[in-house]
Each structure stands twice: as structure tokens, then as C-alpha cells.
mmCIF file of C-alpha atoms in Angstrom:
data_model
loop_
_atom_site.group_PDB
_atom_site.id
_atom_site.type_symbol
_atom_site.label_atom_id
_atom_site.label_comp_id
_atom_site.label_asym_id
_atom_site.label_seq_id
_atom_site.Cartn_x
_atom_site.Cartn_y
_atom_site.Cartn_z
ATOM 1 C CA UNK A 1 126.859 106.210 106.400
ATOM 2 C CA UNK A 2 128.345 108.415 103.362
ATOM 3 C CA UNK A 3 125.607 107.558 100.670
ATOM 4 C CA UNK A 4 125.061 109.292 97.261
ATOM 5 C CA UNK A 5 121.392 109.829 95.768
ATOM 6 C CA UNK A 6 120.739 110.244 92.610
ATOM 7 C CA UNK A 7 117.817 112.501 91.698
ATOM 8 C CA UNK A 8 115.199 109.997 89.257
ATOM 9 C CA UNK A 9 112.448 113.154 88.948
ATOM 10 C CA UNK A 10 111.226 116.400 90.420
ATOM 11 C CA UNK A 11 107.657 117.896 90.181
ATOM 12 C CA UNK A 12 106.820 120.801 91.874
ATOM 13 C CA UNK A 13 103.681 120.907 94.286
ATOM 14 C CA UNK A 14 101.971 123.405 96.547
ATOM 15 C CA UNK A 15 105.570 125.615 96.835
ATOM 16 C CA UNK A 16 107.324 122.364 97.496
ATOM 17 C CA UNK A 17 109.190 119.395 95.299
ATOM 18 C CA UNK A 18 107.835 115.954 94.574
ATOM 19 C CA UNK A 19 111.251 113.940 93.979
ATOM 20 C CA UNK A 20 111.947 110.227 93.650
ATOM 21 C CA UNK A 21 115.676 109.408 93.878
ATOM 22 C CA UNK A 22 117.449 106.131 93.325
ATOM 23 C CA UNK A 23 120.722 104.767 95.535
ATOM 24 C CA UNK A 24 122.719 101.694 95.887
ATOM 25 C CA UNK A 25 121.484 99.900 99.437
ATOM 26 C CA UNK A 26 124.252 98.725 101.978
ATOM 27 C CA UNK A 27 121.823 97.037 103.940
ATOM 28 C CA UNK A 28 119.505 95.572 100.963
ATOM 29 C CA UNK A 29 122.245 95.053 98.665
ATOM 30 C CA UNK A 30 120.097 96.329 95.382
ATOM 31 C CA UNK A 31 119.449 99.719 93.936
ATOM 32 C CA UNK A 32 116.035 101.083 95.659
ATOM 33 C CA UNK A 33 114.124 103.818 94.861
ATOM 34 C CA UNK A 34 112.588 106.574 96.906
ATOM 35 C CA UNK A 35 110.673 109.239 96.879
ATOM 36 C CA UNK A 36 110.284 112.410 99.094
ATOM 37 C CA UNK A 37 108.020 115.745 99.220
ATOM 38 C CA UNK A 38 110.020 118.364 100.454
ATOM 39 C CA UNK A 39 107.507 121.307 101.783
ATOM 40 C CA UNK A 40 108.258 125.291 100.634
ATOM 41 C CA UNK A 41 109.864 125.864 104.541
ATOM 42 C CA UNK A 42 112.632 123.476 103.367
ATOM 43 C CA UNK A 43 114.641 126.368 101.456
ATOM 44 C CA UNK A 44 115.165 128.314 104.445
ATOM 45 C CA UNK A 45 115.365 125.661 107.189
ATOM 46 C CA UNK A 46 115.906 121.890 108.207
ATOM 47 C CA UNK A 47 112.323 120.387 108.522
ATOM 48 C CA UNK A 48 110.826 117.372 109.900
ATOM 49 C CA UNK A 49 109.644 114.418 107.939
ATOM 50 C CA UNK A 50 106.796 111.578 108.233
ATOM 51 C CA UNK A 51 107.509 108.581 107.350
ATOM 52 C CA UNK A 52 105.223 106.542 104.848
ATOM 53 C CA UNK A 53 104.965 102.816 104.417
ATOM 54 C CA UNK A 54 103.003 101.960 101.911
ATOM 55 C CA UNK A 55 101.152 98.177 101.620
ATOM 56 C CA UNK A 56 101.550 94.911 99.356
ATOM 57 C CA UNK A 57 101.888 95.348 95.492
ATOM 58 C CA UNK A 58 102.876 98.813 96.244
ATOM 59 C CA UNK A 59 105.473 100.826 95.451
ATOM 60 C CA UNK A 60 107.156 104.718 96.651
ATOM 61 C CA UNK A 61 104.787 106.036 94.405
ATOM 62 C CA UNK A 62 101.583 105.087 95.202
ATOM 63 C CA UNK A 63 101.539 107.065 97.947
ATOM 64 C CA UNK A 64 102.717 110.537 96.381
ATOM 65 C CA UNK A 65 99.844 110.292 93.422
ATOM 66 C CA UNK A 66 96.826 108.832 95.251
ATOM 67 C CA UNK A 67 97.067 110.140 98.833
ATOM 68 C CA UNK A 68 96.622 113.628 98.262
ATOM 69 C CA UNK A 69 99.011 114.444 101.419
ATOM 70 C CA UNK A 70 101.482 117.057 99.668
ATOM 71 C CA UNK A 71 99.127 120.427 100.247
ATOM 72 C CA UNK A 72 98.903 119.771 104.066
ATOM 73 C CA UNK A 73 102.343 119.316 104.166
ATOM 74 C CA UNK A 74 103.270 122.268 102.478
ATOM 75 C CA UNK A 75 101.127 124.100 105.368
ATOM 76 C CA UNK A 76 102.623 122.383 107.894
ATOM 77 C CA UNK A 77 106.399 122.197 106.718
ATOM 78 C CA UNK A 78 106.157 118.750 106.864
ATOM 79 C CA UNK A 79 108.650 116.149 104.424
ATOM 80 C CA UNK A 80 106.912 113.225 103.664
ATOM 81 C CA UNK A 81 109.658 110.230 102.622
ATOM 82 C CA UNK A 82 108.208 107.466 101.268
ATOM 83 C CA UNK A 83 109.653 104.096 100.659
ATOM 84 C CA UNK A 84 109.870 101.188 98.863
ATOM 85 C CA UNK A 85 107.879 98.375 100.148
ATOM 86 C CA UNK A 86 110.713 95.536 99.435
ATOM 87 C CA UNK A 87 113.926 95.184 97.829
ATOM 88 C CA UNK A 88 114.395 94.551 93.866
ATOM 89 C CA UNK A 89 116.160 93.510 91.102
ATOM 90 C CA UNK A 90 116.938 90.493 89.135
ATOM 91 C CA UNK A 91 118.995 89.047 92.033
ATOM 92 C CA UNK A 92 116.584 89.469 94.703
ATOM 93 C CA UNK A 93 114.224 86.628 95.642
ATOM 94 C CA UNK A 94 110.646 86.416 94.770
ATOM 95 C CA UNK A 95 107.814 84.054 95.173
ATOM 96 C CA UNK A 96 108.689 81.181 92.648
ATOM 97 C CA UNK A 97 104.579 81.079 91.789
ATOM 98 C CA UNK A 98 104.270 84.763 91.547
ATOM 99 C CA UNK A 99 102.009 85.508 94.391
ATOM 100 C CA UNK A 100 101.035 89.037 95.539
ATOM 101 C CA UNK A 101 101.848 88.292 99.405
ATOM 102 C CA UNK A 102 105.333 87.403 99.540
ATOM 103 C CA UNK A 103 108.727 88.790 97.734
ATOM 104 C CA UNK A 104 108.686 91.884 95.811
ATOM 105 C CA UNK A 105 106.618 94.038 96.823
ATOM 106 C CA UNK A 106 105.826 92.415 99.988
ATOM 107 C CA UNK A 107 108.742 93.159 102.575
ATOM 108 C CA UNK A 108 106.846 92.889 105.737
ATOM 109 C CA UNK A 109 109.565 95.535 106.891
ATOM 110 C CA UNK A 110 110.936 92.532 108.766
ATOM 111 C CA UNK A 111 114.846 91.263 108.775
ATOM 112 C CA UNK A 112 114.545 88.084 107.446
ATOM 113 C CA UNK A 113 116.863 85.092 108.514
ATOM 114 C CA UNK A 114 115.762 82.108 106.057
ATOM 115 C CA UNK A 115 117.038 81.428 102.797
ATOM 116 C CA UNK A 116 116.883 82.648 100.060
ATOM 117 C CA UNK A 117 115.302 86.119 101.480
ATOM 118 C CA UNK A 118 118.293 86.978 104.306
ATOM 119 C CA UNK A 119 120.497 88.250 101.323
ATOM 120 C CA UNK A 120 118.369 90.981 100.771
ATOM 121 C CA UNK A 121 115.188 91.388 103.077
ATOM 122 C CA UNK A 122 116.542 93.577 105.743
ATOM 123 C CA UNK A 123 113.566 96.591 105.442
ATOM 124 C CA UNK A 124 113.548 96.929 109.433
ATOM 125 C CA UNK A 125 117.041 97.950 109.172
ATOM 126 C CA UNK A 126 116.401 99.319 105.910
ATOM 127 C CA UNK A 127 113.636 101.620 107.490
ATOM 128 C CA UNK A 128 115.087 102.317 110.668
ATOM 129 C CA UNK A 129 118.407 102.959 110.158
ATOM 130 C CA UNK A 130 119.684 103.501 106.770
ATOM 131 C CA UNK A 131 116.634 105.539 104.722
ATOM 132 C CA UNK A 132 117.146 108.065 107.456
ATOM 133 C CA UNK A 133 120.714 108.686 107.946
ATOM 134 C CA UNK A 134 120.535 108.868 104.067
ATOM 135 C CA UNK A 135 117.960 111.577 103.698
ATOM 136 C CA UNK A 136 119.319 113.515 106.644
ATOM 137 C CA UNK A 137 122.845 113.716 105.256
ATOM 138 C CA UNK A 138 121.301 115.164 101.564
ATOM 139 C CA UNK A 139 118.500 116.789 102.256
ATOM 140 C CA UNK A 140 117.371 119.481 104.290
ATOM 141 C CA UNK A 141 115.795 117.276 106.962
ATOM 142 C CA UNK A 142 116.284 117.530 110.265
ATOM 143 C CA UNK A 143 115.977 115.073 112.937
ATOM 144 C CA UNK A 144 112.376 115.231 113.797
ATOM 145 C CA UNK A 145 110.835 111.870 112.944
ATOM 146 C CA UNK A 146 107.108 110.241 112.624
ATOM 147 C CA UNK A 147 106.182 107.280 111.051
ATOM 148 C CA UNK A 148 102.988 106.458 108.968
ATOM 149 C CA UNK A 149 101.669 103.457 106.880
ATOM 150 C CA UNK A 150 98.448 101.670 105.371
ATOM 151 C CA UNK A 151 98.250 97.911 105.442
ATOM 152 C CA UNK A 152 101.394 96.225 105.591
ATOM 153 C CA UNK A 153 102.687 99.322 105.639
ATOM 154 C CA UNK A 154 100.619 100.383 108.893
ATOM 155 C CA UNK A 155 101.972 96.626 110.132
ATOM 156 C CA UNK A 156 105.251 97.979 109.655
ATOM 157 C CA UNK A 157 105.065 101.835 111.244
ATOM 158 C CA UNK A 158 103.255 100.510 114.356
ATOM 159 C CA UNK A 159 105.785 98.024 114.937
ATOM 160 C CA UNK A 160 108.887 100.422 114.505
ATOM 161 C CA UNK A 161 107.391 103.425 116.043
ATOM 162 C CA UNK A 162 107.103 100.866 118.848
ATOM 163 C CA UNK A 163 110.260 99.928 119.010
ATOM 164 C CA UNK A 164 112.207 102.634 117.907
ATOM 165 C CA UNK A 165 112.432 105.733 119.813
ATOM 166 C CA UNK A 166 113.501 107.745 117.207
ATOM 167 C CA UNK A 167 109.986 108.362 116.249
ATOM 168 C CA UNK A 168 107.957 110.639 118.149
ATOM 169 C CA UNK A 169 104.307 109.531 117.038
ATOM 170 C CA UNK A 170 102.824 106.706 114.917
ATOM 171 C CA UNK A 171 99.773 106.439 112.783
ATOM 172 C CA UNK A 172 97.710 103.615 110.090
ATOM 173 C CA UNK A 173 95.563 103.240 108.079
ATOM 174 C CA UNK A 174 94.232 99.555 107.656
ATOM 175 C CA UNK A 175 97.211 98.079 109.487
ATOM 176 C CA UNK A 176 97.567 94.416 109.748
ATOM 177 C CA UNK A 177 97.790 93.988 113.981
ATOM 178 C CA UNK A 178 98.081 90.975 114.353
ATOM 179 C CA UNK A 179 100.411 89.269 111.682
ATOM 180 C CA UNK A 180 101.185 86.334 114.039
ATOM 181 C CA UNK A 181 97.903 85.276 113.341
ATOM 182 C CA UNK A 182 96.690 85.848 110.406
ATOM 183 C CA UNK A 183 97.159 84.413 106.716
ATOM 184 C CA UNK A 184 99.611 87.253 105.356
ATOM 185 C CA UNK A 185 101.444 87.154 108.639
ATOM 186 C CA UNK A 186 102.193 83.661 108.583
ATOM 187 C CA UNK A 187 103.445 83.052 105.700
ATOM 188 C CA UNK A 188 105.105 85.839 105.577
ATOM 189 C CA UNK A 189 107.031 85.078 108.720
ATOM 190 C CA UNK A 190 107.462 81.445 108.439
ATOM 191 C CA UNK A 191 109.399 81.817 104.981
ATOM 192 C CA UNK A 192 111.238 85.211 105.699
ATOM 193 C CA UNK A 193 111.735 83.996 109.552
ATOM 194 C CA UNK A 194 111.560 80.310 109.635
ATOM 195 C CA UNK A 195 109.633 78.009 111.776
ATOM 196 C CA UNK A 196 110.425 79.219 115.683
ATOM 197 C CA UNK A 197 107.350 81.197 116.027
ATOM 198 C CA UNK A 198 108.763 83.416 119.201
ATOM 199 C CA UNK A 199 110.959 85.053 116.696
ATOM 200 C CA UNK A 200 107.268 86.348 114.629
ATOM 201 C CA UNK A 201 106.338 87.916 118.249
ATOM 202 C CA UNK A 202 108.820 91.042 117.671
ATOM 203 C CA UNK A 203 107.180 91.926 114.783
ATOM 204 C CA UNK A 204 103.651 91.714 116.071
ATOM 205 C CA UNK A 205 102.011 95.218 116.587
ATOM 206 C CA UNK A 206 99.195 93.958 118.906
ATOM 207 C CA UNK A 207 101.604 91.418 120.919
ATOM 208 C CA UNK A 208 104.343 94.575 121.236
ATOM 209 C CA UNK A 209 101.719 96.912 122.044
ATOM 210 C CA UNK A 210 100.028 94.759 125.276
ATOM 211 C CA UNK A 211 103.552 94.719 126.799
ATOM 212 C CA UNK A 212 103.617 98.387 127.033
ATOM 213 C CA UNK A 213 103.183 100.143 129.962
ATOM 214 C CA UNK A 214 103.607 103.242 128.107
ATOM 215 C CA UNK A 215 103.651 104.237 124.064
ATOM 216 C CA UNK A 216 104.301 107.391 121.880
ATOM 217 C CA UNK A 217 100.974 108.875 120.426
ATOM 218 C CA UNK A 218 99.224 106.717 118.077
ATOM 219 C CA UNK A 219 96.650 107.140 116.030
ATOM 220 C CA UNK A 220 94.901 104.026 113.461
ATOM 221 C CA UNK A 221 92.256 104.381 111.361
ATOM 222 C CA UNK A 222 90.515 101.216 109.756
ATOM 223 C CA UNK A 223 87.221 101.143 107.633
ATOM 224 C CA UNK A 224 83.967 99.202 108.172
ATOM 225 C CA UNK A 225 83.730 98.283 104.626
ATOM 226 C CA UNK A 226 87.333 96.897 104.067
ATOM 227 C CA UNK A 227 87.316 93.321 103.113
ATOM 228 C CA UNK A 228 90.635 92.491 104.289
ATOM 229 C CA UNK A 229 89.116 93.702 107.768
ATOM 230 C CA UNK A 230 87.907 90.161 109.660
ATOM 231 C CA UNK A 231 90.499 87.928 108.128
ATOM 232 C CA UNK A 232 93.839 89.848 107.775
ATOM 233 C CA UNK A 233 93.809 93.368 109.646
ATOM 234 C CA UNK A 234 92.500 91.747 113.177
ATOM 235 C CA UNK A 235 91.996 95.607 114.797
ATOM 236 C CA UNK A 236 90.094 93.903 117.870
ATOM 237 C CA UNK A 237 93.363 92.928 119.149
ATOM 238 C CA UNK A 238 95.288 96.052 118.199
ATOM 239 C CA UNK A 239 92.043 97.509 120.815
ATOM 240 C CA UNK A 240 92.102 95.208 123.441
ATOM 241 C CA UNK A 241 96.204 95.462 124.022
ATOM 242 C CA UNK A 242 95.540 98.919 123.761
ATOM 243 C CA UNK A 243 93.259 98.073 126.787
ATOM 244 C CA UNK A 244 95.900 96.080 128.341
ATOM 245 C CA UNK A 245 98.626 98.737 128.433
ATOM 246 C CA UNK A 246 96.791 101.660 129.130
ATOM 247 C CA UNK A 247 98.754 103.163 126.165
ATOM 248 C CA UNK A 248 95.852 105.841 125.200
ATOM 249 C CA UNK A 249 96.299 105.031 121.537
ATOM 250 C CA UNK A 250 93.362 106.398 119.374
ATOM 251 C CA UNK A 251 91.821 103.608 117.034
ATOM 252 C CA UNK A 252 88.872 104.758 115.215
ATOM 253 C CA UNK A 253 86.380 102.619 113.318
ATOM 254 C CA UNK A 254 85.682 104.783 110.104
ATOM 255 C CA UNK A 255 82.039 103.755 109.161
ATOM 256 C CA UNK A 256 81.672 102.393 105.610
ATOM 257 C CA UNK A 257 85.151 103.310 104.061
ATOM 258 C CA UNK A 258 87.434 100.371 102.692
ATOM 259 C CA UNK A 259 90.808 99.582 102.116
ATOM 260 C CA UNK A 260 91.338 101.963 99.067
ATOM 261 C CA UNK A 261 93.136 105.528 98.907
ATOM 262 C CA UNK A 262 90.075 106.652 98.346
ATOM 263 C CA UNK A 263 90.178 106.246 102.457
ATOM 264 C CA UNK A 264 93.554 107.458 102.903
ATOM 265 C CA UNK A 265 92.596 110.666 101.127
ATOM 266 C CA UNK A 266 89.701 111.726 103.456
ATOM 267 C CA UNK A 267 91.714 111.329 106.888
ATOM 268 C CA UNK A 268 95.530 111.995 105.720
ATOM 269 C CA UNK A 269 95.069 115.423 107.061
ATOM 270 C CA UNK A 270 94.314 115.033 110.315
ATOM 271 C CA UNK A 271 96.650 111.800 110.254
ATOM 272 C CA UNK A 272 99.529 114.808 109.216
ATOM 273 C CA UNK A 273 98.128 117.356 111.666
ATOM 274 C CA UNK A 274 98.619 114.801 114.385
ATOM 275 C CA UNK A 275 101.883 114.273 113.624
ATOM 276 C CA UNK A 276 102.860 117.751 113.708
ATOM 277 C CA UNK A 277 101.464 118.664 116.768
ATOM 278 C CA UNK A 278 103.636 115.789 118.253
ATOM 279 C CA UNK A 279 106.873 117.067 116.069
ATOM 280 C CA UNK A 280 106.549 120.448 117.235
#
């Protein structure tokens, strides 16, 4: 996949580069933007990268101002590539009453089937296959892979670091784990997926998870004080198919934090740290 970027802005941080870059997608058939923190150790030598999924309303930049993640990659030699949570652009579908929870902004990193979303909703494919293959053929990247996200972006990472074997370790903040059954899951998947409900089971952390007899390193992290916690994140069952596989995945309650980046701040280090000790 012969792809050109096209550099949007550049900031420089702890030795490194804070870039966003723009590109026409194959796969989403719309311009998307990006953005990427390349560490100092990436002038001398291909490096590995985590990969960030950030949640509904967001965007490739949320993640790059709020989480405060750039100085422990710059120690670690870490690139952080960050996406775009949906496709966009005048052409691509939206919620016709301008809801929060479904269109842009709200990809579910799922392939949808249904009209009018299948023309451009691909961000599994997206994800997976061409945001890497893109990076890796213009930057110094090399082919070292971990996956991160918060919300429906920690949905998303535990469900292709699952699935996908070209990620070595998964982490989350927040993540919704059980979309099949919860308010943003379903209607989510029943308009991006359609009515057969089996097809929503691939795209369930907790249900993919239980079926495991074995999983790469995982680590989630989910407040006591979020509010989305009881009726949208569901962690109980992201714990007790844990329980089921024997996977070993650490989930830790994080006593009185909440859904902010105010949370992602205080435990993106040692969310990084654990991915590098699985990269290296």
C-alpha cells in the first residue's frame, strides 16, 4: 500500500516531534487525519510505536494535548500514533439528529455492513491494516506494535489486540467491555451492523476474551468515580471472562478517579512502561 502523507504540523517535545499529518484513505474513502510523536531515538533508528484510540467526540488530538504521554516516550523510544476516531467529510454519514454516540466521531472501530455507514466505516480495517502499513512505509517505525485506548477507544484496542496478532500487548483506560450489552454498544452495532446480533459478538471484548485459552499481556484501568462505569463500561464482565480464560490480564479498579484525562494522565506511564517491557 504506496500511500503519501502530507505533514499538517510539527511541534517539538522532550527531543522528539509532535506531528499530525493528513492522507487520502483507501479503505475509508475520505481524507483522515493523524497524528504521531516520534521519540529523539527515531533519528538514528527504526522504533516501535503504541497505538492510541481515543473515545467518542474525540479526535487525534485529544490525546497528544491532554494525556501527557510524550516525555515517557521520549525515555523509552516509544512512537505513539494516534488516530482518528471515525471517518469525515461532507460525504460521510452522520447521525441525522446529531447525537454524540453514533457517526462522526463515533466509529466503534468496527466494519460496518448497513447502509448508509458501509461506504465509509471500515476503522477495523482502517486500524489494523492500513494506518500501519502507512506509517511504517514513511516513518521511521519499525514493526514493533502495541495498542492502547480509553473508552470506545479501549473498546476498540482490546478487541484488536485480541484478534490481531500483530500486537504484542494491549492496554485501557475506561473501556467499554461489553458493547453487546450496553446502550452505546447497541446502537452502535445495530445501525453500523444490522439486526443479526451474532455478527455484534466479534466485536465484543468481554465475549472474545472468555473464549481465550490464552491472550497477549493486558493491562485496563477503570475509575471508581466514572459515571459511565455501571451503565456503559460493564468491567465486571471484562473480570469474570478474564476468570474464564485464565488469560492473567491485569484489571485494576482505580479508587475515586473518573472518566476524564485527568485519569489518563496519572497512569499513562506505567500504561507506556508496560508496553515497552512487552516490545522489547
Amino acid at each position: 500500500m504506496n500511500q503519501a502523507i502530507e505533514k499538517v504540523s510539527s511541534q517539538l517535545a522532550f527531543g522528539g516531534q509532535q506531528i499530525r499529518f493528513k492522507h487520502q484513505s483507501q479503505v475509508l474513502n475520505c481524507e483522515m487525519q493523524f497524528s504521531v510523536y516520534l521519540p529523539p531515538q527515531a533519528e538514528h533508528r527504526a522504533v516501535p510505536a503504541v497505538y492510541w484510540l481515543s473515545g467518542l467526540t474525540c479526535n487525534d488530538e485529544n490525546f497528544s494535548s491532554k494525556a501527557g504521554a510524550q516525555r515517557v516516550a521520549a525515555e523509552l523510544g516509544l512512537a505513539l500514533v494516534i488516530a482518528d476516531t471515525s471517518p469525515r467529510g461532507e460525504d460521510v454519514a452522520d447521525d441525522p439528529d446529531g447525537a454524540y454516540d453514533l457517526g462522526l466521531g463515533a466509529g466503534f472501530y468496527v466494519n460496518a455492513t448497513e447502509a448508509p455507514w458501509k461506504a465509509h466505516y471500515q476503522m477495523y480495517d482502517y486500524i489494523v491494516d492500513e494506518l500501519p502499513a502507512l506509517v511504517e512505509a514513511n516513518l521511521p517505525l519499525n514493526q514493533q506494535r502495541a495498542i492502547s485506548g480509553h473508552s470506545m477507544g479501549g473498546h476498540g484496542a482490546l478487541v484488536i489486540g485480541l484478534r490481531e496478532s500483530k500486537f504484542s500487548s494491549i492496554s485501557a483506560f475506561s473501556p467499554i467491555c461489553h458493547p453487546t450489552s450496553c446502550p452505546w454498544g447497541q446502537k452502535a452495532f445495530g445501525n453500523y451492523l444490522g439486526e443479526d446480533k451474532a455478527s455484534w459478538r466479534q466485536y465484543d471484548a468481554a465475549l472474545l476474551l472468555q473464549e481465550r485459552s490464552s491472550a497477549p499481556p493486558i493491562m485496563v484501568d477503570q475509575g471508581t468515580a466514572d459515571n459511565f462505569l455501571e451503565q456503559q463500561l460493564d468491567t465486571e464482565a471484562l473480570i469474570k471472562a478474564n476468570q474464564l480464560s485464565g488469560s492473567g490480564a491485569q484489571i485494576r479498579y482505580q479508587q475515586g478517579y473518573d472518566h476524564s484525562y485527568y485519569f489518563i494522565a496519572t497512569f499513562i506511564e506505567e500504561h507506556l512502561r508496560f508496553h515497552a517491557s512487552n516490545l522489547n
